Structure formats: structure tokens, C-alpha cells
Amino acid sequence: MDVIHKYILAKKAELERLQDEDGKWTFPFQGPILTDCFMIAIIRTLGLNEPDLMAGLVNKLLRSQQDNGSWKLYPDELDGNVSATVLAYASLLISGEFNSDDEEMKRAEHFMDRHGGPKKAHFMIKLFLAMNGMYSYPSYFNFPTAYFLLPSYFPFSMYHCSNYARVHLTPMILCMNKRFSIHHNVEQHYFEDKKGGWFREERGLADTLVQSIKSLHLNPLYYRKIGYQAAEKLMIDRIEENGTLYSYASSTFYMIYGLMAMGYPKDSPILQRAVEGLKSYAIQTAEGLHIQNSPSEVWDTALLSYSLQTAGVDISHPMVKKANEYLLRKQHIKRGDWSIHAPSASPGGWGFSDSNHFNPDNDDTSAALRALTKSQELGHPFRQSWSRGTAYLKKLQNKDGGYGAFEKDAYDPLFAHLPIENAADALIDDSTADLTGRVLEFLGNYAGMIYNDEMVKKAVKWLFLHQERNGSWYGKWGVCYIYGTWAAVTGLCAVGISSKHPAVQKALDWLESIQQKDGGFGESCQSCEKKKYIPLAYSTPSQTAWALDALVAGGRKKRDAAMKAARFLLDEKNYDEEASRYPTGVGLPGGFYILYESYNYIFPLIALSRFKGQGLEIPKDV
């Protein structure tokens, strides 16, 4: 038995043991401390009797504090993260378990003071402080609520920004307009007299947008009232069956505060149901109890089913059969915000979480379709599901030829210039190399579409136009240049672009140039923030697998780089727990990084199976 076959059998046995009865896999979706801190505040704000939950969240926070008093977003973050530290410090105060005299708090204060304090924290963190009575709202801020009455076709309407910005900013605006605060009976001396620094000083396009919105404020008394009602309705209409807003914990936290700002009592059924939804997101991780921002059951299950099939597991195998039946049940049948810019599309996409029923995304949709492709042989209902999903995905292509994450053409560039942090990352759902490449890879390898198709040509052209000078592509939802380059190369090759094409060759040359001495690949989360490739001090399994898969797709499977990468993945002694638990997913550069535990199964399985599929063995002397 060759070493790759042995590896595949071992992973298959592990995954069979880990699969849930209903066919899905439930791996932790581990984000930053933001959700844990918000949950601590919600428990106190609503007066909930949750001693075990509170203790678990507080203990996890304490274990993750660094020796210098800071909290970090990822292990190699330089020094520490001021926003995370401000948030953790405030949450520990709100918990009622700590005060400024405690040693842990003094160390945190020292770090914050050296890094500018709360004024240097992210906009979202300042709002958390303000909502909890620890920071002054900007006195001059008063957003015209007439904005929520704009029709979807209006150039600056909320449907021209990302849907995740839509559901987060709406409750934020309500709290800021109403100056809503909950004053906890805890010691807050550190935050006294600390204010300001809410918005970036930026002129130009931002002024144009702000002035255009302000010009709508024609009749303050009338439009203000019905604007508030429209904002409230926007949230209520998007509450999921489990009580969360859009299935995100973060937007649900803000919704709770936003609805309270609108006068909802603490014991309101809507707020209580939201809390139950948030509690259902609690999961034990290696670091302790964590509130997942958006559990990844559908994403993990689609990718695992597809990776197992790539490794040779038949669709008749109970593990794959149960997984694909689960995916059938999770295909969306409701119209959502995506239909605003894609009115001719019929429902057929997939969302990220088990609780997500009307907010599909293009990555999950293409992943589910890969998993279901072979099951078409079984006929109805798989064939119908696959056809509906493929038709939906094609309709979501942006006018520029690329693909965004959630909706079509939700990227008015003016929103990227608003004077708040991460405006370009969070407020627009623009075309990205990773999404465009992954959709192309599905269309080429699983839907039989090649370069002579017009929609494929447009997507290929978009990728060529957005390649970096060094040959890489930037990926928005993974770390980062390795991720984007893998997606672009595998997508281009799948639709018939020759591996000898200069763009592909340049990308592969770049990948080989960044290979680590151990044969693996590792990229730091710093790349997302600096917008240039920053190597990690060690290699990670998922990033090595992405690089190997790109090298195989580009015809370089016999070269030393591919051989060494394959050997790295096969010998798991090459990567310790630190490497296996490094976050290689991105939610928001500089603010939200994700550890997908499933990735250590999914991508090595895919890459090694494709490497083996070339009939290659690994020489011992490589």
C-alpha cells in the first residue's frame, strides 16, 4: 500500500467517526474574541442567569491574555492588538468578576496606554464601549434615517453595499442616533474622560456620499419617524428561524442593542429568541468555550463530501450519501436580498450555516454543487437540485465579469471611501480572485464549461486584469496571496487556459519562490493588513495543500516543489499544533481571522488525491 493511499484511508476513517447522524460535520468555526466579549455583555445587559456560560467565556479570555497584557488576533501578530485588548478589558469589567486593581487588568491598561488607548480601537469596538456606557458617542453624529426609505435602484442605497454591512450598520446607526447606552454597575475609571477618534479624516468621494445622503433629510419630523420604522423592519424581516439576524452572532448582538434603542424591553420575545440562537452557537474548542460567529456546518459538509469523493470514496458510501442528502435539505428555496440585483434568478444557492435559510453565498453554492455533481447519476432529486444551483450561480456574476461573495453588483465604490476602518473590506461585496477562481473551477471541472463560453471569458479576463505584478492574486476570504493564487490558477486551468499561459507560469513561479525549506508553505495574517505577501515562520497544512493543488493543476506535479509539498503533508510530524491551529481564514483584515479545523482534512485530501491521480510516487531522496 503506497503512502498516499494509507493517508487517505486514515483520514476517511477519522471523518467517518466524526460525522453527525444527520449527515453533516460539526467542526468549530473559531473566530476572534469579539463574539465571546459581546456574549459576556449581553448576559449582563439582559440580566440572564447563565453562570456556567459566563464562567467559560471569562476563563477563555483570561487564558488567551499575553504576557505583555495584550490580546492578539493571531499568534504572530506583532506586540498585540489594541482593539482586542480594549474589548477584552471592557468585557472583563462588565462581567463583574474583575476591577482595575487586578493584576491582569493592570497589565492590559499598561499595554493600552502604550498603544493610544480606546481612541485607537476599531470603530466597532468604540461602539461596543458606547453601548455599554464606557465611551461617549460622537456629539455631531446624526444619520438621516430617510436613507432607509431609498428604493433599491437609487445609486447610494443600502443594496449597493454588502449584505453583511447592511445588517450590521443598521442597528449600529440606531444606537448612535439614539445615543443608546446600558450603564453597568461596575468600576469604569479607566474609561473616564476618554473620547473621540470615531471616524477617519478623509475627504473626496466620502464627502460626496455623505452630502448626498444628508440632502434626503427634507422633512426631519416625518422622515425621521418612518425611517426608524424602516430600519426596524429591515432587521425583523431578516431574522432567521433560530432567532439570529442573518445567522451571524455579531449582527445579532448589535440587533439586540438596536431594538432596545427602539424601545424593546429586555424580556421581549424577539430578544429572548435571539439569545437562544446565540447560545446555540457555543462550542468547546482547544482554547475553551467559544461563541461561533456563524457555525460552518454547510460549508464544512460540502467541502468534506467533495474532498472524500476526490479521494475516491464513492457516492454510494454511507458517509457521502448522508452528507449529500443533508446538502439537499439545505438548498435554499426562499428569495433573499440577492434577488434585488438578480431578479431573474430563482432560489437555488446554499448558505454557510445550518441555521441559514435565505442568505446564500457563491462559495458555499459552488462547494455544494461540486459535492452533488456525481450524484446526478441517481436522477431526481439530485439532478434537479444541481441544475437549480448551477443556474443560480451563473446569474450571480458581477457586471465586471468577476464574482463576489454574496450578491451581484453590490459594490458601489463610494462606500469604500466612507471614513471608517475596513470600509473597502466590509462595506462592498466586490469581485475577488478567490471567488472568481473557485466558480471557474466548478464551471470547468464539474459543469463542462470552457473558455469559449461568454461568461467564462468575462471571468477569465477579470482574473488576468487583477493579477499582481509578482504573479500572485490576493484572496479576500483566506490567507491570502497563497489562497487567491491557488483559486485563480485552478480556476483558469479548469476552463481550458493553458498551463503554459504567461499568467499561469508567472503565478506558479511565484509559488515555487515562496516555498519553505521544509517543503511546505506558510503565510502570515499580516499579509491581509499590509496587502503584500508576508511569510509565516512555519508551514501550515491548508496553505501547503493550496499551493500543491495549484502546482498540480498547472502541470508542475513532477517538479521538486510539488514532491516536497506532498511529502510535507504526508508526514504530519512536520507541523505541530501551532501550525495546525494557525488561522488561515479571513473575515475582516486586521479584525477577524478564522481557524477552520476542517481545513486540515479537506485541502490535504484534495491536493494529495489529485497528486496521486497523476500516477506519481514520491521519491525518498526529494
Coordinates of N, CA and C in Angstrom, one line a residue, residues 130-243:
A130 N -19.5 52.4 23.8 CA -20.6 53.4 23.9 C -21.9 52.7 24.3
M131 N -22.2 51.6 23.7 CA -23.5 50.9 24.0 C -23.5 50.4 25.5
N132 N -22.3 50.2 26.0 CA -22.2 49.7 27.4 C -21.8 50.8 28.4
G133 N -22.0 52.1 28.0 CA -21.8 53.2 28.9 C -20.4 53.6 29.2
M134 N -19.4 53.2 28.4 CA -18.0 53.4 28.7 C -17.3 54.4 27.8
Y135 N -18.0 54.9 26.8 CA -17.4 55.8 25.8 C -18.4 56.7 25.3
S136 N -18.0 58.0 25.0 CA -19.0 59.0 24.6 C -19.3 58.8 23.1
Y137 N -20.5 58.9 22.7 CA -20.9 58.9 21.3 C -20.4 60.2 20.7
P138 N -20.1 60.2 19.4 CA -19.7 61.5 18.7 C -20.9 62.5 18.8
S139 N -20.7 63.6 19.3 CA -21.8 64.6 19.5 C -22.4 65.1 18.3
Y140 N -21.7 65.1 17.2 CA -22.1 65.6 15.9 C -22.8 64.6 15.0
F141 N -22.8 63.3 15.4 CA -23.4 62.3 14.5 C -24.9 62.2 14.6
N142 N -25.5 62.3 13.5 CA -27.0 62.1 13.4 C -27.3 61.7 12.0
F143 N -27.4 60.4 11.8 CA -27.6 59.8 10.5 C -29.0 60.0 10.0
P144 N -29.2 60.5 8.8 CA -30.6 60.8 8.3 C -31.3 59.4 8.0
T145 N -32.3 59.1 8.8 CA -33.0 57.8 8.7 C -33.8 57.7 7.4
A146 N -34.0 58.9 6.7 CA -34.6 58.8 5.4 C -33.9 57.9 4.5
Y147 N -32.6 57.6 4.8 CA -31.8 56.7 4.0 C -32.4 55.3 3.8
F148 N -33.1 54.9 4.9 CA -33.7 53.5 4.9 C -34.9 53.5 4.0
L149 N -35.4 54.6 3.5 CA -36.5 54.7 2.7 C -36.2 54.6 1.2
L150 N -34.9 54.7 0.9 CA -34.4 54.8 -0.5 C -34.8 53.5 -1.2
P151 N -35.3 53.6 -2.5 CA -35.6 52.4 -3.3 C -34.3 51.7 -3.7
S152 N -34.3 50.5 -3.9 CA -33.1 49.7 -4.2 C -32.3 50.2 -5.4
Y153 N -33.0 50.8 -6.4 CA -32.3 51.2 -7.6 C -31.6 52.6 -7.4
F154 N -31.8 53.3 -6.2 CA -31.1 54.5 -6.0 C -29.6 54.3 -5.9
P155 N -28.8 55.1 -6.5 CA -27.3 54.8 -6.6 C -26.7 54.6 -5.2
F156 N -27.1 55.3 -4.2 CA -26.4 55.1 -2.9 C -27.2 54.3 -1.9
S157 N -28.2 53.5 -2.4 CA -29.0 52.7 -1.5 C -28.2 51.6 -0.8
M158 N -28.8 51.1 0.3 CA -28.1 50.1 1.0 C -27.9 48.8 0.2
Y159 N -28.6 48.7 -0.9 CA -28.4 47.5 -1.7 C -27.2 47.6 -2.7
H160 N -26.5 48.7 -2.6 CA -25.3 48.8 -3.3 C -24.1 48.6 -2.5
C161 N -24.3 48.2 -1.2 CA -23.2 47.8 -0.4 C -23.4 46.3 0.0
S162 N -22.4 45.7 0.7 CA -22.5 44.3 1.1 C -23.7 44.0 2.0
N163 N -24.2 42.8 1.9 CA -25.3 42.5 2.8 C -24.9 42.4 4.3
Y164 N -23.6 42.0 4.5 CA -23.2 41.9 5.9 C -23.0 43.3 6.5
A165 N -22.6 44.3 5.7 CA -22.6 45.7 6.1 C -24.0 46.2 6.4
R166 N -25.0 45.8 5.6 CA -26.4 46.2 5.7 C -26.9 45.8 7.1
V167 N -26.7 44.5 7.5 CA -27.3 44.1 8.7 C -26.5 44.4 10.0
H168 N -25.3 44.9 9.8 CA -24.5 45.4 10.9 C -24.7 46.9 11.1
L169 N -24.6 47.6 10.1 CA -24.7 49.1 10.2 C -26.1 49.6 10.6
T170 N -27.1 48.8 10.2 CA -28.5 49.3 10.6 C -28.7 49.4 12.1
P171 N -28.4 48.4 12.9 CA -28.6 48.5 14.3 C -27.5 49.5 14.9
M172 N -26.3 49.5 14.3 CA -25.3 50.5 14.8 C -25.8 51.9 14.7
I173 N -26.4 52.2 13.5 CA -26.9 53.6 13.3 C -28.0 53.9 14.3
L174 N -28.9 53.0 14.6 CA -30.0 53.2 15.6 C -29.4 53.6 16.9
C175 N -28.4 52.8 17.3 CA -27.8 53.1 18.6 C -27.1 54.4 18.7
M176 N -26.4 54.8 17.6 CA -25.7 56.0 17.6 C -26.6 57.2 17.5
N177 N -27.7 57.1 16.7 CA -28.6 58.2 16.6 C -29.4 58.4 18.0
K178 N -29.7 57.3 18.6 CA -30.4 57.4 19.9 C -29.5 57.6 21.1
R179 N -28.2 57.6 20.9 CA -27.2 57.6 21.9 C -27.5 56.6 23.0
F180 N -27.8 55.4 22.6 CA -28.3 54.3 23.5 C -27.1 53.8 24.3
S181 N -27.3 53.7 25.6 CA -26.3 53.1 26.5 C -26.9 52.3 27.6
I182 N -26.3 51.2 27.9 CA -26.6 50.5 29.1 C -25.5 50.7 30.2
H183 N -25.8 51.2 31.3 CA -24.8 51.6 32.3 C -24.8 50.4 33.3
H184 N -23.7 49.7 33.3 CA -23.5 48.6 34.2 C -22.9 49.1 35.5
N185 N -23.3 48.5 36.6 CA -22.8 48.9 37.9 C -21.4 48.2 38.2
V186 N -20.4 48.7 37.4 CA -19.1 48.2 37.5 C -18.1 49.4 37.5
E187 N -16.9 49.1 38.0 CA -15.9 50.2 38.1 C -15.4 50.5 36.7
Q188 N -15.4 51.8 36.3 CA -15.0 52.2 34.9 C -14.0 53.3 34.9
H189 N -13.2 53.4 35.9 CA -12.3 54.6 36.0 C -11.4 54.7 34.8
Y190 N -11.0 53.6 34.2 CA -10.0 53.7 33.1 C -10.6 54.5 31.9
F191 N -11.9 54.4 31.7 CA -12.6 55.0 30.5 C -13.1 56.4 30.7
E192 N -12.9 56.9 32.0 CA -13.3 58.3 32.2 C -12.5 59.3 31.4
D193 N -13.2 60.2 30.8 CA -12.6 61.3 30.0 C -11.9 60.8 28.7
K194 N -12.2 59.6 28.3 CA -11.7 59.1 27.1 C -12.8 59.2 26.0
K195 N -12.5 59.9 24.9 CA -13.5 60.1 23.9 C -12.7 60.4 22.6
G196 N -13.5 60.5 21.5 CA -13.0 60.9 20.2 C -12.5 59.8 19.4
G197 N -12.0 60.2 18.2 CA -11.4 59.2 17.3 C -12.3 58.3 16.6
W198 N -13.6 58.7 16.4 CA -14.6 57.8 15.9 C -14.4 57.5 14.4
F199 N -14.1 58.5 13.6 CA -14.0 58.4 12.2 C -12.7 58.8 11.6
R200 N -12.3 58.2 10.5 CA -11.1 58.6 9.8 C -11.3 60.0 9.2
E201 N -10.3 60.8 9.2 CA -10.4 62.1 8.4 C -10.1 61.8 7.0
E202 N -11.1 61.9 6.2 CA -11.0 61.6 4.8 C -11.9 62.5 4.0
R203 N -11.4 63.0 2.9 CA -12.2 63.9 2.0 C -12.4 63.2 0.7
G204 N -13.1 63.9 -0.2 CA -13.2 63.4 -1.6 C -14.5 62.7 -1.8
L205 N -14.5 61.5 -2.2 CA -15.7 60.7 -2.5 C -16.6 60.5 -1.3
A206 N -16.0 60.4 -0.1 CA -16.8 60.2 1.1 C -17.7 61.4 1.3
D207 N -17.2 62.6 1.1 CA -18.0 63.8 1.2 C -19.2 63.8 0.3
T208 N -18.9 63.4 -1.0 CA -20.0 63.3 -2.0 C -21.1 62.4 -1.5
L209 N -20.8 61.2 -0.9 CA -21.8 60.3 -0.5 C -22.5 60.9 0.7
V210 N -21.8 61.4 1.7 CA -22.4 61.9 2.9 C -23.4 63.1 2.6
Q211 N -22.9 64.0 1.7 CA -23.7 65.1 1.4 C -25.0 64.7 0.6
S212 N -24.8 63.6 -0.2 CA -26.0 63.1 -1.0 C -27.0 62.6 0.0
I213 N -26.6 61.9 1.0 CA -27.5 61.3 2.0 C -28.2 62.4 2.8
K214 N -27.4 63.4 3.2 CA -27.9 64.5 4.0 C -29.0 65.2 3.3
S215 N -28.8 65.3 1.9 CA -29.8 66.1 1.1 C -31.2 65.4 1.1
L216 N -31.2 64.2 1.6 CA -32.5 63.5 1.6 C -33.3 63.9 2.8
H217 N -32.7 64.5 3.8 CA -33.3 64.8 5.1 C -34.2 66.1 4.9
L218 N -35.2 65.9 4.1 CA -36.0 67.1 3.7 C -37.0 67.5 4.8
N219 N -37.6 66.5 5.4 CA -38.6 66.7 6.4 C -38.3 65.9 7.7
P220 N -37.4 66.5 8.6 CA -36.9 65.7 9.7 C -38.0 65.0 10.5
L221 N -39.0 65.7 10.9 CA -40.0 65.1 11.8 C -40.7 63.9 11.2
Y222 N -41.1 64.0 9.9 CA -41.8 62.9 9.2 C -40.9 61.8 8.8
Y223 N -39.8 62.1 8.0 CA -39.0 61.1 7.5 C -38.1 60.4 8.6
R224 N -37.8 61.1 9.6 CA -37.1 60.5 10.7 C -37.9 59.4 11.4
K225 N -39.2 59.6 11.6 CA -40.0 58.6 12.2 C -40.2 57.4 11.3
I226 N -40.6 57.6 10.1 CA -40.8 56.4 9.2 C -39.5 55.8 8.8
G227 N -38.4 56.5 8.8 CA -37.1 56.0 8.6 C -36.7 55.0 9.7
Y228 N -36.9 55.4 10.9 CA -36.7 54.4 12.0 C -37.5 53.2 11.9
Q229 N -38.7 53.3 11.5 CA -39.6 52.1 11.3 C -39.1 51.2 10.2
A230 N -38.5 51.9 9.1 CA -38.0 51.1 8.0 C -36.7 50.3 8.5
A231 N -35.9 51.0 9.3 CA -34.7 50.3 9.8 C -35.1 49.1 10.7
E232 N -36.1 49.3 11.6 CA -36.5 48.3 12.4 C -37.1 47.1 11.6
K233 N -37.8 47.4 10.6 CA -38.4 46.3 9.7 C -37.3 45.6 9.0
L234 N -36.3 46.3 8.6 CA -35.1 45.7 7.9 C -34.6 44.6 8.7
M235 N -34.4 44.8 10.0 CA -33.8 43.8 10.9 C -34.8 42.7 11.1
I236 N -36.1 43.0 11.5 CA -37.1 42.0 11.8 C -37.3 41.0 10.6
D237 N -37.3 41.6 9.4 CA -37.5 40.7 8.2 C -36.4 39.8 7.9
R238 N -35.2 40.0 8.5 CA -34.1 39.2 8.2 C -33.7 38.3 9.4
I239 N -34.6 38.1 10.4 CA -34.3 37.2 11.5 C -34.5 35.8 11.0
E240 N -33.5 35.0 11.3 CA -33.6 33.5 11.0 C -34.5 32.8 11.9
E241 N -34.8 31.5 11.6 CA -35.6 30.7 12.4 C -35.1 30.5 13.8
N242 N -33.8 30.5 13.9 CA -33.2 30.3 15.3 C -33.1 31.6 16.1
G243 N -33.6 32.7 15.5 CA -33.7 34.0 16.2 C -32.5 34.9 16.0

